[in-house]
PDB file of C-alpha atoms in Angstrom:
ATOM      1  CA  MET X 184      70.762  21.739  65.943  1.00  0.00           C
ATOM      2  CA  ALA X 185      68.596  24.040  68.084  1.00  0.00           C
ATOM      3  CA  PHE X 186      67.545  23.108  71.595  1.00  0.00           C
ATOM      4  CA  VAL X 187      64.605  24.407  73.564  1.00  0.00           C
ATOM      5  CA  PHE X 188      63.475  24.912  77.151  1.00  0.00           C
ATOM      6  CA  LEU X 189      59.788  24.202  77.685  1.00  0.00           C
ATOM      7  CA  LYS X 190      57.614  25.928  80.287  1.00  0.00           C
ATOM      8  CA  PHE X 191      54.085  24.778  81.149  1.00  0.00           C
ATOM      9  CA  SER X 192      51.960  27.206  83.180  1.00  0.00           C
ATOM     10  CA  PRO X 193      49.299  26.216  82.269  1.00  0.00           C
ATOM     11  CA  SER X 194      49.775  26.433  78.492  1.00  0.00           C
ATOM     12  CA  LEU X 195      52.980  25.204  76.885  1.00  0.00           C
ATOM     13  CA  SER X 196      55.467  27.688  75.442  1.00  0.00           C
ATOM     14  CA  LEU X 197      58.874  27.323  73.787  1.00  0.00           C
ATOM     15  CA  HIS X 198      62.159  29.094  74.454  1.00  0.00           C
ATOM     16  CA  HIS X 199      65.287  28.865  72.306  1.00  0.00           C
ATOM     17  CA  ASN X 200      67.947  26.544  73.758  1.00  0.00           C
ATOM     18  CA  PRO X 201      71.076  25.953  71.674  1.00  0.00           C
ATOM     19  CA  SER X 202      72.725  23.107  73.526  1.00  0.00           C
ATOM     20  CA  PRO X 203      71.981  19.759  75.240  1.00  0.00           C
ATOM     21  CA  PHE X 204      71.522  19.017  78.913  1.00  0.00           C
ATOM     22  CA  PHE X 205      72.583  16.032  80.973  1.00  0.00           C
ATOM     23  CA  PRO X 206      70.767  14.777  84.121  1.00  0.00           C
ATOM     24  CA  LEU X 207      72.164  15.910  87.456  1.00  0.00           C
ATOM     25  CA  THR X 208      72.934  12.486  88.830  1.00  0.00           C
ATOM     26  CA  SER X 209      76.291  11.070  89.898  1.00  0.00           C
ATOM     27  CA  PRO X 210      78.137  11.047  86.559  1.00  0.00           C
ATOM     28  CA  PRO X 211      79.159   7.713  85.039  1.00  0.00           C
ATOM     29  CA  LYS X 212      82.598   7.262  83.487  1.00  0.00           C
ATOM     30  CA  PRO X 213      83.531   8.763  81.126  1.00  0.00           C
ATOM     31  CA  TYR X 214      82.220  11.845  82.871  1.00  0.00           C
ATOM     32  CA  PRO X 215      79.462  13.664  80.983  1.00  0.00           C
ATOM     33  CA  PRO X 216      79.386  17.443  80.564  1.00  0.00           C
ATOM     34  CA  ILE X 217      78.099  19.697  83.274  1.00  0.00           C
ATOM     35  CA  SER X 218      75.103  21.704  82.100  1.00  0.00           C
ATOM     36  CA  LEU X 219      74.238  25.382  82.332  1.00  0.00           C
ATOM     37  CA  PHE X 220      71.291  27.549  81.366  1.00  0.00           C
ATOM     38  CA  ILE X 221      70.338  31.144  81.963  1.00  0.00           C
ATOM     39  CA  ALA X 222      67.238  31.295  84.153  1.00  0.00           C
ATOM     40  CA  ARG X 223      64.498  33.627  83.006  1.00  0.00           C
ATOM     41  CA  LYS X 224      61.913  33.541  85.809  1.00  0.00           C
ATOM     42  CA  GLN X 225      61.711  36.809  87.800  1.00  0.00           C
ATOM     43  CA  GLN X 226      62.812  35.750  91.285  1.00  0.00           C
ATOM     44  CA  SER X 227      65.238  36.908  93.981  1.00  0.00           C
ATOM     45  CA  PHE X 228      68.719  35.391  94.171  1.00  0.00           C
ATOM     46  CA  SER X 229      68.179  34.751  97.865  1.00  0.00           C
ATOM     47  CA  SER X 230      64.793  33.076  97.658  1.00  0.00           C
ATOM     48  CA  ASN X 231      64.676  30.410  94.997  1.00  0.00           C
ATOM     49  CA  VAL X 232      66.817  27.848  93.242  1.00  0.00           C
ATOM     50  CA  VAL X 233      65.914  29.024  89.727  1.00  0.00           C
ATOM     51  CA  LEU X 234      67.314  32.505  89.670  1.00  0.00           C
ATOM     52  CA  CYS X 235      66.481  35.554  87.670  1.00  0.00           C
ATOM     53  CA  THR X 236      67.658  37.927  85.025  1.00  0.00           C
ATOM     54  CA  SER X 237      66.457  40.975  86.918  1.00  0.00           C
ATOM     55  CA  SER X 238      67.485  43.887  89.129  1.00  0.00           C
ATOM     56  CA  THR X 239      68.089  42.461  92.601  1.00  0.00           C
ATOM     57  CA  ALA X 240      70.039  43.303  95.726  1.00  0.00           C
ATOM     58  CA  ALA X 241      73.247  41.305  95.372  1.00  0.00           C
ATOM     59  CA  PRO X 242      75.085  40.493  98.613  1.00  0.00           C
ATOM     60  CA  ALA X 243      78.698  39.465  98.717  1.00  0.00           C
ATOM     61  CA  VAL X 244      79.120  35.803  97.813  1.00  0.00           C
ATOM     62  CA  PRO X 245      78.373  33.686 100.917  1.00  0.00           C
ATOM     63  CA  SER X 246      80.231  30.538 101.820  1.00  0.00           C
ATOM     64  CA  GLU X 247      78.688  27.072 101.597  1.00  0.00           C
ATOM     65  CA  GLY X 248      78.046  27.369 105.336  1.00  0.00           C
ATOM     66  CA  ASP X 249      75.461  30.071 104.649  1.00  0.00           C
ATOM     67  CA  LEU X 250      73.172  27.639 102.818  1.00  0.00           C
ATOM     68  CA  GLU X 251      69.912  26.595 104.424  1.00  0.00           C
ATOM     69  CA  SER X 252      66.319  25.862 103.552  1.00  0.00           C
ATOM     70  CA  SER X 253      64.320  28.961 102.735  1.00  0.00           C
ATOM     71  CA  PRO X 254      62.336  30.360 105.696  1.00  0.00           C
ATOM     72  CA  GLN X 255      59.489  31.004 103.281  1.00  0.00           C
ATOM     73  CA  PRO X 256      57.186  28.126 102.268  1.00  0.00           C
ATOM     74  CA  ARG X 257      59.100  25.628 100.150  1.00  0.00           C
ATOM     75  CA  LYS X 258      56.935  25.035  97.120  1.00  0.00           C
ATOM     76  CA  ARG X 259      59.483  24.415  94.378  1.00  0.00           C
ATOM     77  CA  LEU X 260      60.780  20.930  93.552  1.00  0.00           C
ATOM     78  CA  ILE X 261      63.459  19.611  91.245  1.00  0.00           C
ATOM     79  CA  ALA X 262      62.839  16.273  89.514  1.00  0.00           C
ATOM     80  CA  GLN X 263      65.753  14.396  87.964  1.00  0.00           C
ATOM     81  CA  ASN X 264      66.131  11.314  85.760  1.00  0.00           C
ATOM     82  CA  ILE X 265      62.687  11.704  84.235  1.00  0.00           C
ATOM     83  CA  PRO X 266      62.063   9.736  81.009  1.00  0.00           C
ATOM     84  CA  TRP X 267      63.176  11.587  77.897  1.00  0.00           C
ATOM     85  CA  THR X 268      59.761  11.239  76.280  1.00  0.00           C
ATOM     86  CA  CYS X 269      57.892  12.962  79.129  1.00  0.00           C
ATOM     87  CA  THR X 270      56.252  16.283  78.331  1.00  0.00           C
ATOM     88  CA  ALA X 271      55.510  19.169  80.677  1.00  0.00           C
ATOM     89  CA  GLU X 272      51.892  18.040  80.619  1.00  0.00           C
ATOM     90  CA  ASP X 273      52.933  14.515  81.671  1.00  0.00           C
ATOM     91  CA  ILE X 274      54.883  15.964  84.601  1.00  0.00           C
ATOM     92  CA  THR X 275      51.940  18.153  85.559  1.00  0.00           C
ATOM     93  CA  ASN X 276      49.532  15.210  85.483  1.00  0.00           C
ATOM     94  CA  LEU X 277      51.891  13.163  87.655  1.00  0.00           C
ATOM     95  CA  PHE X 278      52.485  15.815  90.305  1.00  0.00           C
ATOM     96  CA  GLN X 279      48.916  17.088  90.491  1.00  0.00           C
ATOM     97  CA  LYS X 280      47.928  13.766  92.062  1.00  0.00           C
ATOM     98  CA  TYR X 281      49.509  15.182  95.205  1.00  0.00           C
ATOM     99  CA  GLY X 282      48.299  18.773  95.021  1.00  0.00           C
ATOM    100  CA  SER X 283      47.873  21.820  92.821  1.00  0.00           C
ATOM    101  CA  VAL X 284      50.656  22.386  90.280  1.00  0.00           C
ATOM    102  CA  VAL X 285      51.391  26.050  89.591  1.00  0.00           C
ATOM    103  CA  ASP X 286      54.216  25.716  87.078  1.00  0.00           C
ATOM    104  CA  VAL X 287      56.432  23.160  85.321  1.00  0.00           C
ATOM    105  CA  GLU X 288      59.716  23.982  83.596  1.00  0.00           C
ATOM    106  CA  LEU X 289      61.159  21.143  81.525  1.00  0.00           C
ATOM    107  CA  SER X 290      64.641  21.215  79.964  1.00  0.00           C
ATOM    108  CA  MET X 291      64.570  19.941  76.390  1.00  0.00           C
ATOM    109  CA  TYR X 292      67.121  18.342  74.061  1.00  0.00           C
ATOM    110  CA  SER X 293      64.790  18.876  71.121  1.00  0.00           C
ATOM    111  CA  SER X 294      61.126  19.631  70.538  1.00  0.00           C
ATOM    112  CA  ASP X 295      60.125  16.044  71.365  1.00  0.00           C
ATOM    113  CA  ARG X 296      62.850  14.862  73.760  1.00  0.00           C
ATOM    114  CA  ASN X 297      63.758  16.223  77.184  1.00  0.00           C
ATOM    115  CA  ARG X 298      67.062  15.843  79.000  1.00  0.00           C
ATOM    116  CA  GLY X 299      65.822  14.395  82.276  1.00  0.00           C
ATOM    117  CA  LEU X 300      65.311  17.502  84.430  1.00  0.00           C
ATOM    118  CA  ALA X 301      62.235  19.476  85.485  1.00  0.00           C
ATOM    119  CA  PHE X 302      61.388  22.164  88.041  1.00  0.00           C
ATOM    120  CA  ILE X 303      57.888  21.939  89.523  1.00  0.00           C
ATOM    121  CA  THR X 304      56.229  24.666  91.579  1.00  0.00           C
ATOM    122  CA  MET X 305      53.353  23.522  93.777  1.00  0.00           C
ATOM    123  CA  ALA X 306      50.634  25.736  95.250  1.00  0.00           C
ATOM    124  CA  SER X 307      51.730  25.161  98.857  1.00  0.00           C
ATOM    125  CA  GLU X 308      54.513  23.628 100.903  1.00  0.00           C
ATOM    126  CA  GLU X 309      52.117  20.885 101.973  1.00  0.00           C
ATOM    127  CA  ASP X 310      51.438  19.980  98.333  1.00  0.00           C
ATOM    128  CA  ALA X 311      55.163  20.047  97.564  1.00  0.00           C
ATOM    129  CA  LEU X 312      55.969  17.799 100.530  1.00  0.00           C
ATOM    130  CA  ALA X 313      53.237  15.356  99.549  1.00  0.00           C
ATOM    131  CA  ALA X 314      54.606  15.195  95.995  1.00  0.00           C
ATOM    132  CA  LEU X 315      58.159  14.738  97.265  1.00  0.00           C
ATOM    133  CA  ASN X 316      57.158  11.911  99.605  1.00  0.00           C
ATOM    134  CA  GLY X 317      55.021  10.255  96.971  1.00  0.00           C
ATOM    135  CA  LEU X 318      57.313  10.578  93.967  1.00  0.00           C
ATOM    136  CA  ASN X 319      60.910  10.466  95.178  1.00  0.00           C
ATOM    137  CA  SER X 320      62.337   7.110  93.987  1.00  0.00           C
ATOM    138  CA  TYR X 321      59.140   6.589  91.969  1.00  0.00           C
ATOM    139  CA  ASP X 322      59.453   4.296  88.929  1.00  0.00           C
ATOM    140  CA  LEU X 323      58.233   6.330  85.972  1.00  0.00           C
ATOM    141  CA  ASP X 324      58.186   4.348  82.740  1.00  0.00           C
ATOM    142  CA  GLY X 325      61.159   2.270  83.825  1.00  0.00           C
ATOM    143  CA  ARG X 326      63.253   5.133  85.238  1.00  0.00           C
ATOM    144  CA  VAL X 327      63.539   5.833  88.959  1.00  0.00           C
ATOM    145  CA  ILE X 328      63.089   9.576  89.368  1.00  0.00           C
ATOM    146  CA  LYS X 329      64.648  11.670  92.110  1.00  0.00           C
ATOM    147  CA  VAL X 330      62.504  14.437  93.603  1.00  0.00           C
ATOM    148  CA  GLU X 331      63.691  16.943  96.199  1.00  0.00           C
ATOM    149  CA  PHE X 332      63.144  20.512  97.278  1.00  0.00           C
ATOM    150  CA  ALA X 333      65.043  23.049  95.222  1.00  0.00           C
ATOM    151  CA  ARG X 334      67.702  24.566  97.447  1.00  0.00           C
ATOM    152  CA  SER X 335      68.032  28.238  98.351  1.00  0.00           C
ATOM    153  CA  LEU X 336      70.464  30.648  99.958  1.00  0.00           C
ATOM    154  CA  LYS X 337      70.281  32.214 103.407  1.00  0.00           C
ATOM    155  CA  LYS X 338      70.278  35.990 103.609  1.00  0.00           C
ATOM    156  CA  ASN X 339      73.097  37.439 105.663  1.00  0.00           C
ATOM    157  CA  PRO X 340      71.906  40.863 106.908  1.00  0.00           C
ATOM    158  CA  SER X 341      75.442  41.791 107.965  1.00  0.00           C
ATOM    159  CA  LEU X 342      76.601  41.875 104.347  1.00  0.00           C
ATOM    160  CA  GLU X 343      76.317  45.161 102.492  1.00  0.00           C
ATOM    161  CA  THR X 344      74.092  45.043  99.447  1.00  0.00           C
ATOM    162  CA  THR X 345      74.051  46.939  96.192  1.00  0.00           C
ATOM    163  CA  THR X 346      71.176  46.913  93.716  1.00  0.00           C
ATOM    164  CA  ILE X 347      72.567  45.782  90.387  1.00  0.00           C
ATOM    165  CA  GLU X 348      71.358  44.030  87.261  1.00  0.00           C
ATOM    166  CA  LYS X 349      72.173  40.326  87.478  1.00  0.00           C
ATOM    167  CA  HIS X 350      71.995  37.670  84.806  1.00  0.00           C
ATOM    168  CA  THR X 351      72.342  34.229  86.324  1.00  0.00           C
ATOM    169  CA  VAL X 352      73.433  30.937  84.798  1.00  0.00           C
ATOM    170  CA  PHE X 353      72.334  27.602  86.246  1.00  0.00           C
ATOM    171  CA  VAL X 354      75.258  25.142  86.313  1.00  0.00           C
ATOM    172  CA  GLY X 355      74.321  21.486  86.511  1.00  0.00           C
ATOM    173  CA  ASN X 356      76.014  18.078  86.743  1.00  0.00           C
ATOM    174  CA  LEU X 357      78.935  19.438  88.767  1.00  0.00           C
ATOM    175  CA  ALA X 358      81.558  17.066  90.119  1.00  0.00           C
ATOM    176  CA  TRP X 359      80.908  16.432  93.802  1.00  0.00           C
ATOM    177  CA  ARG X 360      84.191  18.021  94.936  1.00  0.00           C
ATOM    178  CA  VAL X 361      83.520  21.355  93.192  1.00  0.00           C
ATOM    179  CA  ARG X 362      83.107  24.287  95.608  1.00  0.00           C
ATOM    180  CA  SER X 363      81.910  27.860  95.081  1.00  0.00           C
ATOM    181  CA  ARG X 364      85.462  29.154  94.761  1.00  0.00           C
ATOM    182  CA  ASP X 365      86.185  26.586  92.030  1.00  0.00           C
ATOM    183  CA  LEU X 366      83.043  27.601  90.186  1.00  0.00           C
ATOM    184  CA  ARG X 367      83.918  31.294  90.349  1.00  0.00           C
ATOM    185  CA  GLU X 368      87.508  30.676  89.221  1.00  0.00           C
ATOM    186  CA  PHE X 369      86.269  28.578  86.305  1.00  0.00           C
ATOM    187  CA  PHE X 370      84.259  31.490  84.899  1.00  0.00           C
ATOM    188  CA  ALA X 371      86.352  34.441  86.111  1.00  0.00           C
ATOM    189  CA  PRO X 372      89.350  34.528  83.712  1.00  0.00           C
ATOM    190  CA  ASN X 373      87.339  35.781  80.734  1.00  0.00           C
ATOM    191  CA  HIS X 374      84.039  36.915  82.267  1.00  0.00           C
ATOM    192  CA  ASN X 375      82.871  39.529  84.778  1.00  0.00           C
ATOM    193  CA  VAL X 376      81.490  37.302  87.546  1.00  0.00           C
ATOM    194  CA  ILE X 377      79.339  38.939  90.240  1.00  0.00           C
ATOM    195  CA  SER X 378      78.795  35.813  92.327  1.00  0.00           C
ATOM    196  CA  ALA X 379      79.110  32.037  92.181  1.00  0.00           C
ATOM    197  CA  GLU X 380      77.534  29.466  94.478  1.00  0.00           C
ATOM    198  CA  VAL X 381      77.466  25.682  94.652  1.00  0.00           C
ATOM    199  CA  ILE X 382      74.318  24.366  96.333  1.00  0.00           C
ATOM    200  CA  PHE X 383      74.689  21.872  99.182  1.00  0.00           C
ATOM    201  CA  HIS X 384      72.341  19.459 100.913  1.00  0.00           C
ATOM    202  CA  SER X 385      72.356  19.906 104.678  1.00  0.00           C
ATOM    203  CA  ASN X 386      71.714  16.391 106.035  1.00  0.00           C
ATOM    204  CA  PRO X 387      73.973  14.716 105.215  1.00  0.00           C
ATOM    205  CA  ARG X 388      76.072  17.626 104.009  1.00  0.00           C
ATOM    206  CA  ARG X 389      77.043  17.027 100.392  1.00  0.00           C
ATOM    207  CA  SER X 390      77.010  18.835  97.092  1.00  0.00           C
ATOM    208  CA  ALA X 391      73.683  18.863  95.263  1.00  0.00           C
ATOM    209  CA  GLY X 392      75.600  18.730  91.979  1.00  0.00           C
ATOM    210  CA  TYR X 393      74.538  22.148  90.733  1.00  0.00           C
ATOM    211  CA  GLY X 394      75.029  25.850  91.369  1.00  0.00           C
ATOM    212  CA  PHE X 395      74.615  29.375  90.002  1.00  0.00           C
ATOM    213  CA  VAL X 396      76.901  32.012  88.516  1.00  0.00           C
ATOM    214  CA  SER X 397      75.727  35.629  88.110  1.00  0.00           C
ATOM    215  CA  PHE X 398      77.043  38.159  85.601  1.00  0.00           C
ATOM    216  CA  ALA X 399      76.682  41.929  85.289  1.00  0.00           C
ATOM    217  CA  SER X 400      75.111  41.833  81.823  1.00  0.00           C
ATOM    218  CA  LYS X 401      73.110  39.551  79.594  1.00  0.00           C
ATOM    219  CA  LYS X 402      75.961  39.617  77.076  1.00  0.00           C
ATOM    220  CA  GLU X 403      78.446  38.410  79.710  1.00  0.00           C
ATOM    221  CA  ALA X 404      76.129  35.536  80.614  1.00  0.00           C
ATOM    222  CA  ALA X 405      75.521  34.621  76.972  1.00  0.00           C
ATOM    223  CA  ASP X 406      79.257  34.770  76.201  1.00  0.00           C
ATOM    224  CA  ALA X 407      79.954  32.446  79.131  1.00  0.00           C
ATOM    225  CA  VAL X 408      77.316  30.031  77.879  1.00  0.00           C
ATOM    226  CA  ALA X 409      78.780  30.083  74.373  1.00  0.00           C
ATOM    227  CA  SER X 410      82.463  29.888  75.283  1.00  0.00           C
ATOM    228  CA  LEU X 411      82.298  27.250  78.032  1.00  0.00           C
ATOM    229  CA  ASN X 412      80.163  24.689  76.244  1.00  0.00           C
ATOM    230  CA  THR X 413      81.992  21.298  76.266  1.00  0.00           C
ATOM    231  CA  LYS X 414      84.981  22.707  78.205  1.00  0.00           C
ATOM    232  CA  VAL X 415      86.692  20.625  80.894  1.00  0.00           C
ATOM    233  CA  PHE X 416      86.014  21.721  84.480  1.00  0.00           C
ATOM    234  CA  ILE X 417      88.848  20.920  86.966  1.00  0.00           C
ATOM    235  CA  SER X 418      89.861  17.932  84.834  1.00  0.00           C
ATOM    236  CA  ILE X 419      86.724  15.981  85.732  1.00  0.00           C
ATOM    237  CA  ASN X 420      83.643  17.143  83.861  1.00  0.00           C
ATOM    238  CA  THR X 421      83.120  19.070  80.662  1.00  0.00           C
ATOM    239  CA  THR X 422      80.568  21.824  80.306  1.00  0.00           C
ATOM    240  CA  ASN X 423      77.319  21.568  78.418  1.00  0.00           C
ATOM    241  CA  ILE X 424      75.300  24.767  78.337  1.00  0.00           C
ATOM    242  CA  MET X 425      71.629  25.568  77.857  1.00  0.00           C
ATOM    243  CA  PHE X 426      70.477  29.133  77.237  1.00  0.00           C
ATOM    244  CA  THR X 427      66.922  30.469  77.462  1.00  0.00           C
ATOM    245  CA  VAL X 428      66.081  33.966  76.245  1.00  0.00           C
TER     246      VAL X 428
END
């Protein structure tokens, strides 16, 4: 079965996605797979939660202590536990009640069923904050959705940088005790890992349940996606991988 990743900005388009995705909420027992996909949007590793397959300056991997909210306007939101029947247009119509919606990216199980996760980019930080305040814990068709700002990484100017081609995989539904070192070690034995980072909330400090792993080539990233699908991660979760091209 083929799986797709839908993007709405403003017209809907399809991307190939060969595997399912599970919502990034605290996993019930038995633990569901973690989920991964390769982000396509052209953005800097240090500026946005959905990372790029592009040439960027890649600093040494920072520790979790280097995480903070982006100093630039925070306009990107992540919405979790959305109803499976929602479309990108439904998400747009919901969020535009609070401001101008620039872009919606919706992860899909199939052409007519999503897997409970969407990224929404608003026109301004004010619009994003209004949507967050209005829609976090909102009951949408019987499901309480969770809306928060997508997290980002803090630049550390003291670290040397090298411009390299990076291909980054989004890793979702991580066990709460997973750290960046665990994530890197999970991928490293058979893949050339450039960096790995688990995203953390700052107040209270806790894992956001997702992270990113960057590879030197598109083939490395694709091989990781293919080989780690449904694999057990530190004896807690198994991997479920989504891949957009």
